[in-house]
Structure formats: structure tokens, C-alpha cells
XYZ file of C-alpha atoms in Angstrom:
77
model
C 0.000 0.000 0.000
C 2.906 2.355 0.671
C 4.223 1.891 -2.866
C 0.750 2.568 -4.317
C 0.534 5.783 -2.287
C 3.955 6.843 -3.569
C 3.201 5.994 -7.226
C -0.118 7.843 -7.099
C 1.414 10.774 -5.210
C -1.284 10.597 -2.556
C -4.256 10.469 -4.964
C -5.289 6.900 -4.035
C -8.806 7.074 -2.552
C -11.065 4.258 -1.326
C -14.846 4.472 -1.087
C -16.562 1.568 0.694
C -20.129 1.108 -0.552
C -21.290 -1.850 1.558
C -19.985 -4.351 4.084
C -21.874 -7.607 4.506
C -20.735 -9.847 7.345
C -21.517 -12.588 9.811
C -19.342 -14.723 12.125
C -17.881 -16.756 9.228
C -17.478 -14.379 6.288
C -17.406 -10.747 5.253
C -17.604 -8.973 1.913
C -16.736 -5.334 1.314
C -17.869 -3.723 -1.942
C -15.700 -0.750 -2.781
C -14.339 1.540 -5.471
C -10.870 2.978 -5.475
C -9.467 5.689 -7.690
C -5.964 6.929 -8.349
C -3.936 8.966 -10.809
C -0.283 8.753 -11.738
C 1.819 11.467 -13.369
C 3.261 8.877 -15.793
C -0.174 7.536 -16.889
C -2.641 9.343 -19.141
C -5.719 7.483 -17.884
C -6.729 7.537 -14.201
C -7.778 4.301 -12.514
C -11.292 3.673 -11.226
C -11.630 0.104 -9.999
C -14.675 -1.574 -8.477
C -13.812 -4.499 -6.258
C -15.142 -7.058 -3.842
C -12.981 -7.930 -0.854
C -14.044 -11.364 0.401
C -12.893 -12.519 3.843
C -13.191 -15.835 5.654
C -13.312 -15.446 9.423
C -12.156 -17.922 12.103
C -12.238 -17.231 15.837
C -12.963 -13.559 15.175
C -9.893 -13.119 12.960
C -9.276 -12.986 9.226
C -8.250 -16.467 8.055
C -8.403 -15.858 4.306
C -8.645 -12.771 2.108
C -9.477 -12.460 -1.603
C -9.669 -9.316 -3.750
C -11.765 -9.497 -6.918
C -11.306 -6.529 -9.265
C -13.687 -5.523 -12.040
C -10.847 -5.462 -14.599
C -7.573 -6.983 -13.409
C -5.831 -6.153 -16.707
C -6.615 -2.457 -16.238
C -5.359 -2.612 -12.647
C -2.129 -4.372 -13.684
C -1.506 -1.875 -16.498
C -2.029 1.064 -14.145
C 0.214 -0.157 -11.301
C 2.849 -1.926 -13.430
C 6.244 -0.388 -13.945
């Protein structure tokens, strides 16, 4: 996350739309945006963060992006 903040020069923003959770799982629906001085097109990515919970702690975490190719192209060197 520190590298993303540096590459985007502090423009990385996260907006959480919904969090759905119980004792076993949680899902956060969010959008994040960022710009980079070396990229012409800004990034706007919708994602679902899916978590498996065990004993009140995160046991597994998955991020599902709307367009992983767009995300890779934006953050790649």
C-alpha cells in the first residue's frame, strides 16, 4: 500500500459502498481511484474484498477486481 501511495502521489482514494458480514465471512464492496503522473488514464476500480473469518480473525482474504488487466496496467512499472 505504501508503494501505491507513492506511485499515485497521494491520490489513491477508497470508497466503501457496503460491508456484509456474519461470524464466518465478510464482503466489502468498494471503489478505489488513483492517478499517476506517468499515466494518461486515471484508474477507477470496483472491487469485492471477500474474507473468511475464524475465531474472530481474518483467516483468508481475496480481492476481486472488475478489470484486473486495467489494474495491472495502471500499477505496473
